[in-house]
CSV table of C-alpha atoms in Angstrom, one decimal:
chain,number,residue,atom,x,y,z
A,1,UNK,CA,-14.8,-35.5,13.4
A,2,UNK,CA,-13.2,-33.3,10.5
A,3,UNK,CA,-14.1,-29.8,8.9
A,4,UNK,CA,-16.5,-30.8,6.1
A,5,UNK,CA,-14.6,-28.9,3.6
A,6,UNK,CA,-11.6,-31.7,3.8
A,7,UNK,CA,-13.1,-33.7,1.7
A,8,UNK,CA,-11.9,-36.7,-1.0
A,9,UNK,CA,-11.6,-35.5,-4.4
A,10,UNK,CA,-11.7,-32.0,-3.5
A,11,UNK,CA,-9.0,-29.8,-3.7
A,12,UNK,CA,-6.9,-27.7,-1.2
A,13,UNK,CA,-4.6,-24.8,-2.1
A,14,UNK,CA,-1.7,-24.1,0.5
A,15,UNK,CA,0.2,-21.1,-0.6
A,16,UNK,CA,4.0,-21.3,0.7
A,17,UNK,CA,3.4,-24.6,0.6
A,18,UNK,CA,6.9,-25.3,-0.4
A,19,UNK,CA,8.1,-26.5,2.9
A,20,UNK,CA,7.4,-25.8,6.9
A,21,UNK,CA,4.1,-25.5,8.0
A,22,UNK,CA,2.9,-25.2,4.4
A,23,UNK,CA,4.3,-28.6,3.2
A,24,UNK,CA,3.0,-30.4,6.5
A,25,UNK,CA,-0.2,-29.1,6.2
A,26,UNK,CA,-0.5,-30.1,2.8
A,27,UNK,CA,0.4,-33.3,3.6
A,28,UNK,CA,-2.3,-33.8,5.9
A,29,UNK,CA,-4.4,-32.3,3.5
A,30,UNK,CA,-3.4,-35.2,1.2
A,31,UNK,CA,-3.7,-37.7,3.8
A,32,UNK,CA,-7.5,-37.0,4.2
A,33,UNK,CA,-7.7,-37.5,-0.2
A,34,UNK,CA,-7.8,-34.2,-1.1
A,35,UNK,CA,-5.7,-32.9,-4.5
A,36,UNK,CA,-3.5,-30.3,-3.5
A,37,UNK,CA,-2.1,-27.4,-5.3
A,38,UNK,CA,1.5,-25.8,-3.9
A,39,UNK,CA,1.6,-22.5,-4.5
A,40,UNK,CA,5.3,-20.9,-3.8
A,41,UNK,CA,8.3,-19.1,-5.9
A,42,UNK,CA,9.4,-21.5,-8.5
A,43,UNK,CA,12.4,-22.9,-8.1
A,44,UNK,CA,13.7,-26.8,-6.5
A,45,UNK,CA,12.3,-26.5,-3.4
A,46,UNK,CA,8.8,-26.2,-5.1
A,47,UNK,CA,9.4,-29.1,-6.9
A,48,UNK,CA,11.2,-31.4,-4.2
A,49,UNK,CA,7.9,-30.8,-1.9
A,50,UNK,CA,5.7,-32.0,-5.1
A,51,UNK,CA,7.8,-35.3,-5.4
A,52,UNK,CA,7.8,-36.0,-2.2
A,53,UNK,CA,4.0,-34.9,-1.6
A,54,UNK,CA,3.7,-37.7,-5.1
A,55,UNK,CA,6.3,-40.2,-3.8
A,56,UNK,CA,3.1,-40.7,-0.7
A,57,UNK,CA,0.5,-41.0,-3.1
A,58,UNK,CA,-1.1,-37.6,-3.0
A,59,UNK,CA,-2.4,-35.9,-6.0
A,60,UNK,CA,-0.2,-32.8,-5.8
A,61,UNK,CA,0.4,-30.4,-8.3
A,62,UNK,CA,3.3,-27.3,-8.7
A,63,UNK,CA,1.9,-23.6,-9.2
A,64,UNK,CA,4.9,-21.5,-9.1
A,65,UNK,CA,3.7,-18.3,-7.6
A,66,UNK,CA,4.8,-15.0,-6.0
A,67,UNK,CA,1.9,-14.1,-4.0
A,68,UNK,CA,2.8,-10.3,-4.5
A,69,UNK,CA,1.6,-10.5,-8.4
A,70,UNK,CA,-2.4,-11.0,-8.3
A,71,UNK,CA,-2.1,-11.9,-12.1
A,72,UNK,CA,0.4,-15.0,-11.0
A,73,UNK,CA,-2.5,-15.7,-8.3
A,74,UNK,CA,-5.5,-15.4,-11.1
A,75,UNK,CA,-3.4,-18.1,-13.3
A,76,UNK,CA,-2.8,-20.2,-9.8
A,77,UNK,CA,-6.8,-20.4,-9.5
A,78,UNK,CA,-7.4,-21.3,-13.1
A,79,UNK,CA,-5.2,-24.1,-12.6
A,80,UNK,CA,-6.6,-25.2,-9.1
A,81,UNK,CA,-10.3,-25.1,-11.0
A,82,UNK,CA,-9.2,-27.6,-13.7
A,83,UNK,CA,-7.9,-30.3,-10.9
A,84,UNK,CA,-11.7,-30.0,-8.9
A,85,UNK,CA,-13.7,-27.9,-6.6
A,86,UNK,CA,-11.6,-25.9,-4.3
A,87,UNK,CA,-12.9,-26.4,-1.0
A,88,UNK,CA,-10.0,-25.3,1.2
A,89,UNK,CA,-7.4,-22.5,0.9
A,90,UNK,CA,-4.6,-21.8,2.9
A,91,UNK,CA,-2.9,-18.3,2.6
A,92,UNK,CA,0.3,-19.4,3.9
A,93,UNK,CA,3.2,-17.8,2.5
A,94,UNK,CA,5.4,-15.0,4.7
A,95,UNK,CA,8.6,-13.4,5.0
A,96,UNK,CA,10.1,-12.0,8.2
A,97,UNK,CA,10.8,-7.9,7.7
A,98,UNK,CA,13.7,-7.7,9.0
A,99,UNK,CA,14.0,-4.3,11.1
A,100,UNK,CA,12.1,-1.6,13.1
A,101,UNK,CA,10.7,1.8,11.8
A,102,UNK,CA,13.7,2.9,10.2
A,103,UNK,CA,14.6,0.0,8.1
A,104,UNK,CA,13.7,1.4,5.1
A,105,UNK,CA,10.7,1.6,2.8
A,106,UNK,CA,12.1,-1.5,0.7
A,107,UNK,CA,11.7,-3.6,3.5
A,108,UNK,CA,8.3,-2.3,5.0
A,109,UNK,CA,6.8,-2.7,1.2
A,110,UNK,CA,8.6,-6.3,0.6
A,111,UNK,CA,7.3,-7.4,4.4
A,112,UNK,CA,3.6,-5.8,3.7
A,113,UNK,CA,3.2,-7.4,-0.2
A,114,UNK,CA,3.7,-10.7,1.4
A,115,UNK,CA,2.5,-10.8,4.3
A,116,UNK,CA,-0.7,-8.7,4.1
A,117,UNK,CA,-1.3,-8.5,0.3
A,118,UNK,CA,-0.3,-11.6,-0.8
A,119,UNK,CA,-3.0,-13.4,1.6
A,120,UNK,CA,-5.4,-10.1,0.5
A,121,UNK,CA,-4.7,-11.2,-3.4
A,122,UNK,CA,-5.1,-14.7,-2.5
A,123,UNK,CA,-8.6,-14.2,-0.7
A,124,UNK,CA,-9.9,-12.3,-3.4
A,125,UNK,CA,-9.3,-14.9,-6.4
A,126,UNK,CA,-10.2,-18.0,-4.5
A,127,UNK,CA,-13.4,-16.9,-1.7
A,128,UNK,CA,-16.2,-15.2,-4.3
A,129,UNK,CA,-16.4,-19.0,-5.6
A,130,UNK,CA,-15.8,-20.7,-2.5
A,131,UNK,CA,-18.9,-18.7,-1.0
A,132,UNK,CA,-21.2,-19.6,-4.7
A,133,UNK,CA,-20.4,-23.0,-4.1
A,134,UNK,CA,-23.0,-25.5,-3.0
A,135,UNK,CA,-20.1,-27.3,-0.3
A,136,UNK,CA,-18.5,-26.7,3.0
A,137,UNK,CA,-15.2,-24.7,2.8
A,138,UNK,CA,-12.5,-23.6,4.7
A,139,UNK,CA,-9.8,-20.1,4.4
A,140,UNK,CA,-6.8,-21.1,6.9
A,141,UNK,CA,-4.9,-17.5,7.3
A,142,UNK,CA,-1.5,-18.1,9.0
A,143,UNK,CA,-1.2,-15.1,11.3
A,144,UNK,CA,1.9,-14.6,14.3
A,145,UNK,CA,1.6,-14.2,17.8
A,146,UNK,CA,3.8,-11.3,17.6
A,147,UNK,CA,1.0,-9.5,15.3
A,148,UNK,CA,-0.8,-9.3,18.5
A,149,UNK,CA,1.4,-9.5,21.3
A,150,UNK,CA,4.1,-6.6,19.3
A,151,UNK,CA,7.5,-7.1,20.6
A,152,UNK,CA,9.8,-4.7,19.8
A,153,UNK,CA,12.4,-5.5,17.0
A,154,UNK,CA,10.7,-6.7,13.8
A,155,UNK,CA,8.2,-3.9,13.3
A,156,UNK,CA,7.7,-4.6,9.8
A,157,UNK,CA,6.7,-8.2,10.5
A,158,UNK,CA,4.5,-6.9,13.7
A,159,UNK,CA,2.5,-5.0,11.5
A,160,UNK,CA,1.7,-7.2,8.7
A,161,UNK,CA,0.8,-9.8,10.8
A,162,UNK,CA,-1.5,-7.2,13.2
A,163,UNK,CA,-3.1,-6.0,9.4
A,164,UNK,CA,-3.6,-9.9,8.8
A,165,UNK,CA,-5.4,-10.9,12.0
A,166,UNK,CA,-7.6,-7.6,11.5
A,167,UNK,CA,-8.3,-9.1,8.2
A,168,UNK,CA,-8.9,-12.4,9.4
A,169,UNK,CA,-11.4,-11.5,11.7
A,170,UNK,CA,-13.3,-9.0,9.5
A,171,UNK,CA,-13.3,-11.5,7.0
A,172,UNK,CA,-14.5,-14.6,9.4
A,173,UNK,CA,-17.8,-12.5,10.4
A,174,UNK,CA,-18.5,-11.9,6.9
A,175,UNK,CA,-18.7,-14.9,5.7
A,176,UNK,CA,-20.8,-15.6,8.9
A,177,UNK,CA,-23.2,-13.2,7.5
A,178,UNK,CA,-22.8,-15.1,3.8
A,179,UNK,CA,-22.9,-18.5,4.2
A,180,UNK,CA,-23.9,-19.4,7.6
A,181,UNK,CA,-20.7,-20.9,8.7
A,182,UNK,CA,-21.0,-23.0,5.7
A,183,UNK,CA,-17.5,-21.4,4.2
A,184,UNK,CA,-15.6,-20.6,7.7
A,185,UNK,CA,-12.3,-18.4,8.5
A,186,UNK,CA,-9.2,-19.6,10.6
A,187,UNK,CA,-6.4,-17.8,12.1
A,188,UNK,CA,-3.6,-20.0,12.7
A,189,UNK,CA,-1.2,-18.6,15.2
A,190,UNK,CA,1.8,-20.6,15.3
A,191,UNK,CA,4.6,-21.0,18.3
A,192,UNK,CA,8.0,-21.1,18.3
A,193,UNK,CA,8.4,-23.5,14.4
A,194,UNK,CA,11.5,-24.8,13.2
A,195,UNK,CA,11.3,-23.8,9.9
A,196,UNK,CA,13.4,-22.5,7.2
A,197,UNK,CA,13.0,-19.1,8.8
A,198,UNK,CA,15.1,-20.7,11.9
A,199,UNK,CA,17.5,-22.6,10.1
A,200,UNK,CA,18.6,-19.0,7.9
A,201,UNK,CA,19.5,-17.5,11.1
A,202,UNK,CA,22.4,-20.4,10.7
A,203,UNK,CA,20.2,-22.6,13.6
A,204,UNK,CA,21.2,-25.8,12.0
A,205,UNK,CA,19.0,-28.3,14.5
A,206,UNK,CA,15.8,-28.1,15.8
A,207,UNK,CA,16.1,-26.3,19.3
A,208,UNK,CA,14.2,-28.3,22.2
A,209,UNK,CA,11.6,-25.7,22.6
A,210,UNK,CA,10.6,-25.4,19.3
A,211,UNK,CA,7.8,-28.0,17.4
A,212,UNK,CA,7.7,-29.3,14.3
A,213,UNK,CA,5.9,-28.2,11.4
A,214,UNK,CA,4.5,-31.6,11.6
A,215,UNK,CA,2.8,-31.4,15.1
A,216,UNK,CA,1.9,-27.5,14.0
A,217,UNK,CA,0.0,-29.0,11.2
A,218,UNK,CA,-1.4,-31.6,13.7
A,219,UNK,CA,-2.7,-28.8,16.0
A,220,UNK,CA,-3.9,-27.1,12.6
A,221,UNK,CA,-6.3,-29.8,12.0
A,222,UNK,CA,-7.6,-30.3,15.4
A,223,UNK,CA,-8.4,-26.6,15.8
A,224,UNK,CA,-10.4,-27.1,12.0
A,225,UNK,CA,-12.3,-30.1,13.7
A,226,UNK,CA,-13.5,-28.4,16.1
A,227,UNK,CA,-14.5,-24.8,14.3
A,228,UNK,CA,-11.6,-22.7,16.0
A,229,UNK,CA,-10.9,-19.1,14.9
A,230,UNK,CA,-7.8,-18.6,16.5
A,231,UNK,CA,-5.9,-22.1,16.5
A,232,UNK,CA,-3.3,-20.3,19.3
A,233,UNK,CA,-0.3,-23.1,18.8
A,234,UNK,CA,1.7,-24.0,22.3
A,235,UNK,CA,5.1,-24.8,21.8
A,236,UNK,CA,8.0,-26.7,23.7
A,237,UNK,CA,8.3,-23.9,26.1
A,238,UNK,CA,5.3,-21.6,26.2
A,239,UNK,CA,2.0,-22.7,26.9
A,240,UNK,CA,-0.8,-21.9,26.4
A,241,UNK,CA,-1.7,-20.5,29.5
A,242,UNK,CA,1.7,-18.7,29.2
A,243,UNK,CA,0.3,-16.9,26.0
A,244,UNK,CA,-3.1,-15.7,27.1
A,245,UNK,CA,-1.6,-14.1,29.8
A,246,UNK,CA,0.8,-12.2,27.9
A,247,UNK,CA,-2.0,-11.2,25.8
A,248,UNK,CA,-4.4,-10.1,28.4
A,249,UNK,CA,-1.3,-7.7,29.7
A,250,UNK,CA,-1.1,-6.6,26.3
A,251,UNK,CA,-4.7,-5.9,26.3
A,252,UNK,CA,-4.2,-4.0,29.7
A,253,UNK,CA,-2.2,-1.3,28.1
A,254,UNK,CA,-5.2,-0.1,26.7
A,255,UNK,CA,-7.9,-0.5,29.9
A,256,UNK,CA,-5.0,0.6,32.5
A,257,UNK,CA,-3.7,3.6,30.2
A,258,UNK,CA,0.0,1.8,30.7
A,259,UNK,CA,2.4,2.9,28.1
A,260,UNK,CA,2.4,0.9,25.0
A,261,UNK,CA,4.3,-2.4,24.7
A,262,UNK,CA,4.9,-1.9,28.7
A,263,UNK,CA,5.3,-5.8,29.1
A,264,UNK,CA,9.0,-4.2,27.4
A,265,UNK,CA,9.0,-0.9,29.4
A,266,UNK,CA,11.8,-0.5,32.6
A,267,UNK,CA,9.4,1.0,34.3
A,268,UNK,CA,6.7,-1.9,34.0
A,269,UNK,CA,9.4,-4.7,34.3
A,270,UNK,CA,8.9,-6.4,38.2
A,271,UNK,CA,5.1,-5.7,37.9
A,272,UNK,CA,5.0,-8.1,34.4
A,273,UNK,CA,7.4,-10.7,36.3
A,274,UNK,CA,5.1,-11.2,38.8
A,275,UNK,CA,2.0,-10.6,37.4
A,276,UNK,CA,3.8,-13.8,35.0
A,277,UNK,CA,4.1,-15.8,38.3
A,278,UNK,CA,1.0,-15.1,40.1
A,279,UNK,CA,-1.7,-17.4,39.4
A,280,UNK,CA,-4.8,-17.0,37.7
């Protein structure tokens, strides 16, 4: 079984498509017969992942794009409509933010344009004729488990990725209400990637309890199979049990009247450990 809206001589547009997750998503994408249009910053990268995405036989086509400028996006959809009928778009492309609440405007704006707007832009050029269509499609958002779990140090990144799974959600009922389910939402929530991300911190190999973007983009596809909202991604050392606990303690804050973030908080520290090692 597959999601409808990956479908041969259709056409999938995977913004930050460039490499990671992105360019092994697209390659499934590809694999099923779909065109697909890359959507990233221009440069070699952007072209290196068309070749390759070519040099396996998949219709793939360059849009160099920074997902901050809506007019870049608006030529980006023109050029996706002369290859076919869009019928699935992934908002993709992110940047870590790089500090907490004092690292400056510059990187709160940088962190929000990408990570919140540039999916925001991307929604509004490609959805209005995704839901006029007559066909099944698909919106794949790629959202963070730290936009809902919050750990303290990148509070930039936290909060564009919280703003994007609000989005997400908001946006997955309304086309509920639209089309039926016939156009459908996703929020991928990946685990622990290596990525490009990783490798800039100077992490030259994959660690062990990291995936691939390959198996990310595997668990991607399954969750679209079967309908998933949140495709909640395990990794080589959290499970998934591992993260819907976290979450419901996060949750707890709230019903308990804890202090926020107390998974973090001294006080709260042996009563998180063992609520971690009690079981369910």
């Amino acid at each position: 079984m597959t999601h409808p809206a990956i479908a041969p001589d259709h056409v999938a547009v995977v913004t930050g498509g460039a490499s990671g997750i992105g360019l092994a998503a697209a390659r499934r994408f590809g694999a099923a017969g779909m065109a697909v249009l890359i959507m990233d910053l221009p440069g070699p990268s952007l072209t290196q992942a068309v070749e390759a995405l070519k040099a396996v036989g998949i219709d793939a086509v360059a849009a160099p794009t920074d997902v901050t400028d809506i007019a870049q996006i608006a030529a980006a959809k023109a050029q996706a409509d002369r290859m076919g009928p869009v019928s699935v778009l992934m908002c993709n492309a992110g940047r870590e933010g790089g500090g907490g609440f004092a690292a400056g405007e510059a990187v709160w704006r940088r962190t929000l344009e990408t990570n919140f707007w540039g999916v925001f832009h991307g929604l509004q050029a490609f959805l209005p004729d995704m839901i006029a269509a007559p066909y099944p499609g698909a919106v794949v958002m790629t959202g963070s488990k730290q936009g809902i779990t919050l750990p303290p140090g990148d509070t930039a990144y936290n909060v564009s990725k919280a703003a994007l799974r609000a989005l997400a959600e908001s946006v997955s009922h309304d086309l509920v209400k639209q089309t039926g389910g016939r156009v459908s939402a996703h929020l991928l929530i990946p685990g622990f990637v290596y990525t490009g991300f990783t490798r800039a911190k100077g992490v030259t190999e994959k660690p062990a309890g990291a995936w691939t973007p390959e198996q990310t983009a595997d668990f991607l596809m399954e969750g679209l199979d079967k309908r998933d909202f949140y495709i909640l991604c395990p990794d080589n050392e959290v499970t998934r049990e591992m993260d819907l606990k976290r979450m419901r303690w996060g949750m707890g804050d709230i019903l308990e009247n804890r202090p926020a973030l107390s998974r973090w908080h001294p006080d709260y520290a042996e009563a998180f450990a063992a609520y971690m090692k009690a079981e369910d």
